[in-house]
PDB file of C-alpha atoms and ligand atoms in Angstrom:
ATOM      1  CA  UNK A   1       4.274 -29.079 -12.793  1.00 96.00           C
ATOM      2  CA  UNK A   2       3.290 -25.717 -14.278  1.00 98.00           C
ATOM      3  CA  UNK A   3       0.342 -24.069 -12.561  1.00 98.00           C
ATOM      4  CA  UNK A   4      -1.544 -21.032 -13.795  1.00 98.00           C
ATOM      5  CA  UNK A   5      -3.885 -19.190 -11.455  1.00 98.00           C
ATOM      6  CA  UNK A   6      -6.607 -16.895 -12.723  1.00 99.00           C
ATOM      7  CA  UNK A   7      -7.815 -14.715  -9.860  1.00 99.00           C
ATOM      8  CA  UNK A   8     -11.292 -13.283 -10.404  1.00 98.00           C
ATOM      9  CA  UNK A   9     -10.611 -10.368  -8.049  1.00 99.00           C
ATOM     10  CA  UNK A  10      -7.673  -8.126  -7.172  1.00 98.00           C
ATOM     11  CA  UNK A  11      -8.837  -7.787  -3.555  1.00 98.00           C
ATOM     12  CA  UNK A  12      -6.649  -9.624  -1.050  1.00 98.00           C
ATOM     13  CA  UNK A  13      -9.678 -10.914   0.810  1.00 98.00           C
ATOM     14  CA  UNK A  14     -11.481 -14.227   1.163  1.00 98.00           C
ATOM     15  CA  UNK A  15     -10.819 -15.452  -2.387  1.00 98.00           C
ATOM     16  CA  UNK A  16      -7.142 -14.613  -2.014  1.00 98.00           C
ATOM     17  CA  UNK A  17      -6.815 -16.485   1.295  1.00 98.00           C
ATOM     18  CA  UNK A  18      -8.594 -19.568  -0.061  1.00 98.00           C
ATOM     19  CA  UNK A  19      -6.328 -19.558  -3.117  1.00 98.00           C
ATOM     20  CA  UNK A  20      -3.231 -19.143  -0.903  1.00 98.00           C
ATOM     21  CA  UNK A  21      -4.294 -22.163   1.211  1.00 98.00           C
ATOM     22  CA  UNK A  22      -4.626 -24.176  -1.984  1.00 98.00           C
ATOM     23  CA  UNK A  23      -1.230 -23.103  -3.331  1.00 98.00           C
ATOM     24  CA  UNK A  24       0.503 -23.607   0.026  1.00 98.00           C
ATOM     25  CA  UNK A  25       0.464 -27.352  -0.660  1.00 97.00           C
ATOM     26  CA  UNK A  26       1.835 -26.920  -4.175  1.00 97.00           C
ATOM     27  CA  UNK A  27       4.625 -24.365  -3.736  1.00 92.00           C
ATOM     28  CA  UNK A  28       7.482 -26.917  -3.852  1.00 91.00           C
ATOM     29  CA  UNK A  29       8.861 -28.023  -7.226  1.00 89.00           C
ATOM     30  CA  UNK A  30       6.096 -26.304  -9.174  1.00 97.00           C
ATOM     31  CA  UNK A  31       6.177 -23.188 -11.326  1.00 98.00           C
ATOM     32  CA  UNK A  32       3.212 -20.993 -10.461  1.00 98.00           C
ATOM     33  CA  UNK A  33       2.097 -18.066 -12.607  1.00 98.00           C
ATOM     34  CA  UNK A  34      -0.746 -15.851 -11.448  1.00 98.00           C
ATOM     35  CA  UNK A  35      -3.017 -13.368 -13.184  1.00 99.00           C
ATOM     36  CA  UNK A  36      -5.362 -10.965 -11.422  1.00 99.00           C
ATOM     37  CA  UNK A  37      -8.551  -9.648 -12.996  1.00 99.00           C
ATOM     38  CA  UNK A  38      -9.426  -7.056 -14.056  1.00 98.00           C
ATOM     39  CA  UNK A  39      -5.818  -5.758 -13.670  1.00 98.00           C
ATOM     40  CA  UNK A  40      -4.230  -8.133 -16.181  1.00 98.00           C
ATOM     41  CA  UNK A  41      -7.072  -8.157 -18.731  1.00 98.00           C
ATOM     42  CA  UNK A  42      -9.307  -5.137 -18.228  1.00 98.00           C
ATOM     43  CA  UNK A  43     -11.218  -5.259 -21.535  1.00 98.00           C
ATOM     44  CA  UNK A  44     -14.589  -6.423 -22.761  1.00 98.00           C
ATOM     45  CA  UNK A  45     -14.704  -8.205 -26.118  1.00 98.00           C
ATOM     46  CA  UNK A  46     -15.509  -5.610 -28.784  1.00 98.00           C
ATOM     47  CA  UNK A  47     -17.252  -8.158 -31.002  1.00 98.00           C
ATOM     48  CA  UNK A  48     -14.963  -7.534 -34.003  1.00 98.00           C
ATOM     49  CA  UNK A  49     -14.686 -11.328 -34.586  1.00 98.00           C
ATOM     50  CA  UNK A  50     -11.145 -11.034 -35.948  1.00 98.00           C
ATOM     51  CA  UNK A  51     -10.175 -13.947 -33.653  1.00 98.00           C
ATOM     52  CA  UNK A  52     -12.771 -16.174 -35.310  1.00 98.00           C
ATOM     53  CA  UNK A  53     -12.182 -15.104 -38.906  1.00 98.00           C
ATOM     54  CA  UNK A  54      -8.408 -14.554 -38.853  1.00 98.00           C
ATOM     55  CA  UNK A  55      -6.220 -14.946 -35.793  1.00 98.00           C
ATOM     56  CA  UNK A  56      -6.503 -14.366 -32.037  1.00 98.00           C
ATOM     57  CA  UNK A  57      -3.168 -12.532 -32.187  1.00 98.00           C
ATOM     58  CA  UNK A  58      -4.969  -9.759 -34.105  1.00 98.00           C
ATOM     59  CA  UNK A  59      -7.450  -9.158 -31.253  1.00 98.00           C
ATOM     60  CA  UNK A  60      -7.262  -5.509 -30.133  1.00 98.00           C
ATOM     61  CA  UNK A  61      -6.642  -6.876 -26.613  1.00 98.00           C
ATOM     62  CA  UNK A  62      -4.039  -9.462 -27.653  1.00 98.00           C
ATOM     63  CA  UNK A  63      -1.290  -7.844 -25.577  1.00 98.00           C
ATOM     64  CA  UNK A  64      -3.342  -8.785 -22.492  1.00 98.00           C
ATOM     65  CA  UNK A  65      -5.109 -11.955 -23.610  1.00 98.00           C
ATOM     66  CA  UNK A  66      -2.213 -13.765 -25.309  1.00 98.00           C
ATOM     67  CA  UNK A  67       0.139 -13.911 -22.277  1.00 98.00           C
ATOM     68  CA  UNK A  68      -2.727 -15.454 -20.281  1.00 99.00           C
ATOM     69  CA  UNK A  69      -3.652 -17.872 -23.065  1.00 98.00           C
ATOM     70  CA  UNK A  70      -0.012 -18.919 -23.584  1.00 98.00           C
ATOM     71  CA  UNK A  71       0.372 -19.457 -19.866  1.00 98.00           C
ATOM     72  CA  UNK A  72      -2.770 -21.636 -19.867  1.00 98.00           C
ATOM     73  CA  UNK A  73      -1.344 -23.656 -22.766  1.00 98.00           C
ATOM     74  CA  UNK A  74       1.922 -24.343 -20.977  1.00 98.00           C
ATOM     75  CA  UNK A  75       0.256 -25.162 -17.635  1.00 98.00           C
ATOM     76  CA  UNK A  76      -0.565 -28.657 -16.377  1.00 98.00           C
ATOM     77  CA  UNK A  77      -3.016 -27.385 -13.777  1.00 98.00           C
ATOM     78  CA  UNK A  78      -5.398 -24.457 -14.240  1.00 98.00           C
ATOM     79  CA  UNK A  79      -6.692 -22.827 -11.048  1.00 98.00           C
ATOM     80  CA  UNK A  80      -9.603 -20.404 -11.088  1.00 99.00           C
ATOM     81  CA  UNK A  81     -10.128 -18.592  -7.785  1.00 99.00           C
ATOM     82  CA  UNK A  82     -13.098 -16.280  -7.742  1.00 98.00           C
ATOM     83  CA  UNK A  83     -15.837 -14.790  -5.606  1.00 98.00           C
ATOM     84  CA  UNK A  84     -19.454 -15.278  -6.673  1.00 98.00           C
ATOM     85  CA  UNK A  85     -21.027 -12.032  -7.852  1.00 98.00           C
ATOM     86  CA  UNK A  86     -24.827 -11.989  -8.180  1.00 98.00           C
ATOM     87  CA  UNK A  87     -24.836 -15.794  -8.297  1.00 98.00           C
ATOM     88  CA  UNK A  88     -22.410 -15.920 -11.245  1.00 98.00           C
ATOM     89  CA  UNK A  89     -18.759 -15.235 -11.982  1.00 98.00           C
ATOM     90  CA  UNK A  90     -17.607 -11.602 -11.840  1.00 98.00           C
ATOM     91  CA  UNK A  91     -17.869  -9.746 -15.152  1.00 98.00           C
ATOM     92  CA  UNK A  92     -14.078  -9.451 -15.443  1.00 98.00           C
ATOM     93  CA  UNK A  93     -13.713 -13.236 -15.496  1.00 99.00           C
ATOM     94  CA  UNK A  94     -16.545 -13.639 -18.003  1.00 98.00           C
ATOM     95  CA  UNK A  95     -14.831 -10.984 -20.151  1.00 98.00           C
ATOM     96  CA  UNK A  96     -11.622 -13.025 -20.156  1.00 99.00           C
ATOM     97  CA  UNK A  97     -13.436 -16.263 -20.985  1.00 99.00           C
ATOM     98  CA  UNK A  98     -15.327 -14.510 -23.801  1.00 98.00           C
ATOM     99  CA  UNK A  99     -11.968 -13.708 -25.391  1.00 98.00           C
ATOM    100  CA  UNK A 100     -11.110 -17.414 -25.391  1.00 98.00           C
ATOM    101  CA  UNK A 101     -14.238 -18.595 -27.192  1.00 98.00           C
ATOM    102  CA  UNK A 102     -12.261 -18.812 -30.457  1.00 98.00           C
ATOM    103  CA  UNK A 103     -10.543 -21.794 -28.754  1.00 98.00           C
ATOM    104  CA  UNK A 104     -13.823 -23.662 -28.197  1.00 98.00           C
ATOM    105  CA  UNK A 105     -14.106 -26.965 -30.040  1.00 98.00           C
ATOM    106  CA  UNK A 106     -16.635 -25.433 -32.447  1.00 98.00           C
ATOM    107  CA  UNK A 107     -13.781 -23.191 -33.645  1.00 98.00           C
ATOM    108  CA  UNK A 108     -10.072 -23.851 -33.031  1.00 98.00           C
ATOM    109  CA  UNK A 109      -9.474 -26.111 -30.054  1.00 98.00           C
ATOM    110  CA  UNK A 110      -5.896 -26.587 -28.903  1.00 98.00           C
ATOM    111  CA  UNK A 111      -4.980 -30.250 -28.374  1.00 97.00           C
ATOM    112  CA  UNK A 112      -2.918 -29.257 -25.313  1.00 98.00           C
ATOM    113  CA  UNK A 113      -6.208 -28.587 -23.483  1.00 98.00           C
ATOM    114  CA  UNK A 114      -7.312 -32.238 -23.627  1.00 98.00           C
ATOM    115  CA  UNK A 115      -4.814 -33.337 -20.982  1.00 98.00           C
ATOM    116  CA  UNK A 116      -5.092 -30.462 -18.520  1.00 98.00           C
ATOM    117  CA  UNK A 117      -6.594 -30.568 -15.054  1.00 98.00           C
ATOM    118  CA  UNK A 118      -8.527 -27.655 -13.624  1.00 98.00           C
ATOM    119  CA  UNK A 119      -9.633 -26.581 -10.161  1.00 98.00           C
ATOM    120  CA  UNK A 120     -12.284 -23.966  -9.484  1.00 99.00           C
ATOM    121  CA  UNK A 121     -12.293 -22.309  -6.054  1.00 98.00           C
ATOM    122  CA  UNK A 122     -15.322 -20.147  -5.375  1.00 98.00           C
ATOM    123  CA  UNK A 123     -16.818 -18.469  -2.345  1.00 98.00           C
ATOM    124  CA  UNK A 124     -19.978 -16.578  -1.526  1.00 98.00           C
ATOM    125  CA  UNK A 125     -21.535 -15.290   1.638  1.00 98.00           C
ATOM    126  CA  UNK A 126     -24.233 -17.920   1.467  1.00 95.00           C
ATOM    127  CA  UNK A 127     -25.625 -18.292  -2.037  1.00 96.00           C
ATOM    128  CA  UNK A 128     -25.108 -21.525  -3.963  1.00 96.00           C
ATOM    129  CA  UNK A 129     -21.827 -21.475  -5.913  1.00 98.00           C
ATOM    130  CA  UNK A 130     -22.880 -23.962  -8.588  1.00 98.00           C
ATOM    131  CA  UNK A 131     -24.040 -21.492 -11.249  1.00 98.00           C
ATOM    132  CA  UNK A 132     -20.799 -19.499 -11.006  1.00 98.00           C
ATOM    133  CA  UNK A 133     -18.722 -22.681 -11.171  1.00 98.00           C
ATOM    134  CA  UNK A 134     -20.784 -23.785 -14.166  1.00 98.00           C
ATOM    135  CA  UNK A 135     -19.806 -20.579 -16.033  1.00 98.00           C
ATOM    136  CA  UNK A 136     -16.167 -21.680 -15.855  1.00 99.00           C
ATOM    137  CA  UNK A 137     -16.885 -25.386 -16.363  1.00 98.00           C
ATOM    138  CA  UNK A 138     -18.841 -24.630 -19.548  1.00 98.00           C
ATOM    139  CA  UNK A 139     -15.953 -22.638 -21.030  1.00 98.00           C
ATOM    140  CA  UNK A 140     -13.313 -25.182 -20.038  1.00 98.00           C
ATOM    141  CA  UNK A 141     -15.350 -28.133 -21.301  1.00 98.00           C
ATOM    142  CA  UNK A 142     -15.854 -26.497 -24.683  1.00 98.00           C
ATOM    143  CA  UNK A 143     -12.113 -25.787 -24.769  1.00 98.00           C
ATOM    144  CA  UNK A 144     -11.538 -29.521 -24.300  1.00 98.00           C
ATOM    145  CA  UNK A 145     -10.745 -29.845 -20.576  1.00 98.00           C
ATOM    146  CA  UNK A 146     -12.381 -32.885 -18.919  1.00 98.00           C
ATOM    147  CA  UNK A 147     -10.754 -33.122 -15.501  1.00 98.00           C
ATOM    148  CA  UNK A 148     -12.411 -30.248 -13.624  1.00 98.00           C
ATOM    149  CA  UNK A 149     -13.069 -30.174  -9.873  1.00 98.00           C
ATOM    150  CA  UNK A 150     -14.776 -27.412  -7.902  1.00 98.00           C
ATOM    151  CA  UNK A 151     -14.768 -26.292  -4.291  1.00 98.00           C
ATOM    152  CA  UNK A 152     -17.350 -23.798  -3.095  1.00 98.00           C
ATOM    153  CA  UNK A 153     -17.023 -22.134   0.317  1.00 98.00           C
ATOM    154  CA  UNK A 154     -19.878 -20.492   2.175  1.00 97.00           C
ATOM    155  CA  UNK A 155     -18.534 -17.659   4.344  1.00 97.00           C
ATOM    156  CA  UNK A 156     -21.881 -17.333   6.176  1.00 97.00           C
ATOM    157  CA  UNK A 157     -20.654 -14.846   8.807  1.00 97.00           C
ATOM    158  CA  UNK A 158     -19.636 -11.935   6.536  1.00 97.00           C
ATOM    159  CA  UNK A 159     -17.507 -11.017   3.547  1.00 98.00           C
ATOM    160  CA  UNK A 160     -14.374  -9.646   5.248  1.00 98.00           C
ATOM    161  CA  UNK A 161     -11.810 -12.395   5.861  1.00 98.00           C
ATOM    162  CA  UNK A 162     -10.409 -11.211   9.210  1.00 97.00           C
ATOM    163  CA  UNK A 163     -13.937 -10.662  10.545  1.00 98.00           C
ATOM    164  CA  UNK A 164     -14.851 -14.329  10.104  1.00 98.00           C
ATOM    165  CA  UNK A 165     -14.565 -16.459  13.226  1.00 98.00           C
ATOM    166  CA  UNK A 166     -11.394 -18.483  13.742  1.00 98.00           C
ATOM    167  CA  UNK A 167     -13.538 -21.642  13.548  1.00 98.00           C
ATOM    168  CA  UNK A 168     -14.962 -20.671  10.152  1.00 98.00           C
ATOM    169  CA  UNK A 169     -11.554 -19.710   8.732  1.00 98.00           C
ATOM    170  CA  UNK A 170     -10.057 -22.972   9.987  1.00 98.00           C
ATOM    171  CA  UNK A 171     -12.873 -24.987   8.390  1.00 98.00           C
ATOM    172  CA  UNK A 172     -12.308 -23.258   5.043  1.00 98.00           C
ATOM    173  CA  UNK A 173      -8.541 -23.776   5.327  1.00 98.00           C
ATOM    174  CA  UNK A 174      -8.945 -27.493   6.122  1.00 98.00           C
ATOM    175  CA  UNK A 175     -11.311 -28.108   3.198  1.00 98.00           C
ATOM    176  CA  UNK A 176      -9.075 -26.231   0.770  1.00 98.00           C
ATOM    177  CA  UNK A 177      -5.885 -27.952   1.871  1.00 98.00           C
ATOM    178  CA  UNK A 178      -7.616 -31.353   1.664  1.00 98.00           C
ATOM    179  CA  UNK A 179      -8.445 -30.591  -1.947  1.00 98.00           C
ATOM    180  CA  UNK A 180      -4.949 -29.262  -2.733  1.00 98.00           C
ATOM    181  CA  UNK A 181      -3.370 -32.506  -1.471  1.00 97.00           C
ATOM    182  CA  UNK A 182      -5.015 -34.293  -4.419  1.00 97.00           C
ATOM    183  CA  UNK A 183      -2.874 -32.200  -6.788  1.00 98.00           C
ATOM    184  CA  UNK A 184       0.569 -32.596  -5.258  1.00 96.00           C
ATOM    185  CA  UNK A 185       1.521 -35.251  -7.813  1.00 94.00           C
ATOM    186  CA  UNK A 186       1.814 -34.278 -11.446  1.00 92.00           C
ATOM    187  CA  UNK A 187      -0.753 -36.174 -13.491  1.00 95.00           C
ATOM    188  CA  UNK A 188      -2.338 -35.660 -16.894  1.00 96.00           C
ATOM    189  CA  UNK A 189      -6.079 -35.197 -17.222  1.00 97.00           C
ATOM    190  CA  UNK A 190      -7.915 -37.776 -19.350  1.00 96.00           C
ATOM    191  CA  UNK A 191     -10.241 -36.871 -22.198  1.00 96.00           C
ATOM    192  CA  UNK A 192     -13.697 -37.677 -20.844  1.00 98.00           C
ATOM    193  CA  UNK A 193     -16.811 -38.910 -22.618  1.00 98.00           C
ATOM    194  CA  UNK A 194     -18.447 -35.462 -22.808  1.00 98.00           C
ATOM    195  CA  UNK A 195     -15.422 -33.814 -24.449  1.00 98.00           C
ATOM    196  CA  UNK A 196     -15.066 -36.784 -26.833  1.00 98.00           C
ATOM    197  CA  UNK A 197     -18.709 -36.461 -27.838  1.00 98.00           C
ATOM    198  CA  UNK A 198     -18.534 -32.669 -28.325  1.00 98.00           C
ATOM    199  CA  UNK A 199     -15.326 -33.005 -30.338  1.00 98.00           C
ATOM    200  CA  UNK A 200     -16.855 -35.609 -32.682  1.00 98.00           C
ATOM    201  CA  UNK A 201     -19.960 -33.444 -33.095  1.00 98.00           C
ATOM    202  CA  UNK A 202     -17.819 -30.396 -33.943  1.00 98.00           C
ATOM    203  CA  UNK A 203     -15.762 -32.481 -36.345  1.00 98.00           C
ATOM    204  CA  UNK A 204     -18.881 -33.613 -38.246  1.00 98.00           C
ATOM    205  CA  UNK A 205     -20.155 -30.034 -38.351  1.00 97.00           C
ATOM    206  CA  UNK A 206     -16.809 -28.683 -39.539  1.00 97.00           C
ATOM    207  CA  UNK A 207     -16.541 -31.325 -42.255  1.00 96.00           C
ATOM    208  CA  UNK A 208     -19.943 -30.443 -43.645  1.00 95.00           C
ATOM    209  CA  UNK A 209     -19.218 -26.686 -43.477  1.00 93.00           C
ATOM    210  CA  UNK A 210     -15.806 -27.107 -45.151  1.00 91.00           C
ATOM    211  CA  UNK A 211     -17.453 -28.871 -48.093  1.00 91.00           C
ATOM    212  CA  UNK A 212     -19.725 -25.894 -48.742  1.00 92.00           C
ATOM    213  CA  UNK A 213     -17.065 -23.169 -48.422  1.00 90.00           C
ATOM    214  CA  UNK A 214     -15.221 -21.851 -51.482  1.00 92.00           C
ATOM    215  CA  UNK A 215     -12.137 -20.965 -49.453  1.00 94.00           C
ATOM    216  CA  UNK A 216     -11.234 -22.731 -46.226  1.00 95.00           C
ATOM    217  CA  UNK A 217     -11.863 -20.604 -43.143  1.00 96.00           C
ATOM    218  CA  UNK A 218      -9.268 -20.014 -40.411  1.00 97.00           C
ATOM    219  CA  UNK A 219     -11.125 -22.659 -38.367  1.00 97.00           C
ATOM    220  CA  UNK A 220     -11.018 -25.191 -41.259  1.00 97.00           C
ATOM    221  CA  UNK A 221      -7.285 -24.612 -41.754  1.00 97.00           C
ATOM    222  CA  UNK A 222      -6.693 -25.198 -38.051  1.00 98.00           C
ATOM    223  CA  UNK A 223      -8.565 -28.522 -38.162  1.00 97.00           C
ATOM    224  CA  UNK A 224      -6.694 -29.578 -41.334  1.00 97.00           C
ATOM    225  CA  UNK A 225      -3.320 -28.571 -39.826  1.00 97.00           C
ATOM    226  CA  UNK A 226      -4.063 -30.725 -36.783  1.00 98.00           C
ATOM    227  CA  UNK A 227      -4.982 -33.705 -38.980  1.00 97.00           C
ATOM    228  CA  UNK A 228      -8.571 -33.719 -37.679  1.00 97.00           C
ATOM    229  CA  UNK A 229     -10.281 -33.153 -41.071  1.00 93.00           C
TER     230      UNK A 229
HETATM  231  C1  FMN B 301     -20.561  -7.246  -6.330  1.00 55.87           C
HETATM  232  C2  FMN B 301     -20.662  -8.421  -5.403  1.00 55.87           C
HETATM  233  C3  FMN B 301     -21.699  -9.316  -5.584  1.00 55.87           C
HETATM  234  C4  FMN B 301     -21.838 -10.406  -4.728  1.00 55.87           C
HETATM  235  N1  FMN B 301     -22.863 -11.270  -4.922  1.00 55.87           N
HETATM  236  C5  FMN B 301     -23.059 -12.292  -4.053  1.00 55.87           C
HETATM  237  C6  FMN B 301     -24.172 -13.172  -4.212  1.00 55.87           C
HETATM  238  O1  FMN B 301     -24.956 -13.075  -5.138  1.00 55.87           O
HETATM  239  N2  FMN B 301     -24.346 -14.138  -3.296  1.00 55.87           N
HETATM  240  C7  FMN B 301     -23.487 -14.303  -2.226  1.00 55.87           C
HETATM  241  O2  FMN B 301     -23.727 -15.192  -1.421  1.00 55.87           O
HETATM  242  N3  FMN B 301     -22.392 -13.519  -2.096  1.00 55.87           N
HETATM  243  C8  FMN B 301     -22.159 -12.510  -2.970  1.00 55.87           C
HETATM  244  N4  FMN B 301     -21.061 -11.692  -2.834  1.00 55.87           N
HETATM  245  C9  FMN B 301     -19.994 -12.045  -1.856  1.00 55.87           C
HETATM  246  C10 FMN B 301     -18.819 -12.705  -2.630  1.00 55.87           C
HETATM  247  O3  FMN B 301     -19.212 -13.874  -3.274  1.00 55.87           O
HETATM  248  C11 FMN B 301     -17.611 -13.039  -1.743  1.00 55.87           C
HETATM  249  O4  FMN B 301     -17.971 -14.015  -0.817  1.00 55.87           O
HETATM  250  C12 FMN B 301     -17.075 -11.818  -1.032  1.00 55.87           C
HETATM  251  O5  FMN B 301     -16.860 -10.777  -1.950  1.00 55.87           O
HETATM  252  C13 FMN B 301     -15.754 -12.142  -0.301  1.00 55.87           C
HETATM  253  O6  FMN B 301     -14.720 -12.465  -1.190  1.00 55.87           O
HETATM  254  P1  FMN B 301     -13.513 -11.439  -1.499  1.00 55.87           P
HETATM  255  O7  FMN B 301     -12.974 -10.997  -0.172  1.00 55.87           O
HETATM  256  O8  FMN B 301     -12.548 -12.205  -2.288  1.00 55.87           O
HETATM  257  O9  FMN B 301     -14.121 -10.280  -2.249  1.00 55.87           O
HETATM  258  C14 FMN B 301     -20.903 -10.595  -3.665  1.00 55.87           C
HETATM  259  C15 FMN B 301     -19.859  -9.680  -3.502  1.00 55.87           C
HETATM  260  C16 FMN B 301     -19.726  -8.605  -4.347  1.00 55.87           C
HETATM  261  C17 FMN B 301     -18.587  -7.633  -4.149  1.00 55.87           C
END
């Protein structure tokens, strides 16, 4: 199984330890590729829209975004490990996901995304993790991923890993390993009802837009090439 890990922080702290617990169950027989943000993609989208109108390879940040995107495409399991910042995902992770919005089903979805599984590992000192997880779930769903599971950890006692009590660290480790055990076998994700519905809605919208356009857009050509229009 190919696994890609997107780390929402470069700090080797709580997020890092939780992610390492998760991967510890998956190290054998799997190829794991990791990216750390902002190190591996330190740019905000400039809003030039060249990805929408022409090609994502022409993005001014393509040398950073494309290796991550290609790694996502060749992965069976996508792992997002991130702290919660101000109740949401850190800006560096949002910046990466913004760059991938040209791959949303309203634009140019990649059929490889329909069968992927994704895991989101978040932590906060005590705030609910749901809104941050939702940021990632929203992006992945619109990219066509249905099989998405989340694990949120409340640190409660502080934000420095080695300052947490042994009991707290053990509890987090146990929960994370329990989740990782569900991913030891390679399995394809199934296209769920929500993704099916969104895809059909986008298809209807694209068909009606294509009729009105004099020249087919990059998005139209993508849908035609895939046999969807
Ligand atoms: C800028 C920043 C904002 C944060 N915002 C929140 C927050 O809104 N709620 C919360 O419970 N924890 C918050 N935290 C704590 C993180 O979610 C996380 O638990 C902590 O950074 C430990 O993870 P790390 O060692 O991987 O950085 C914040 C931390 C940082 C650095």
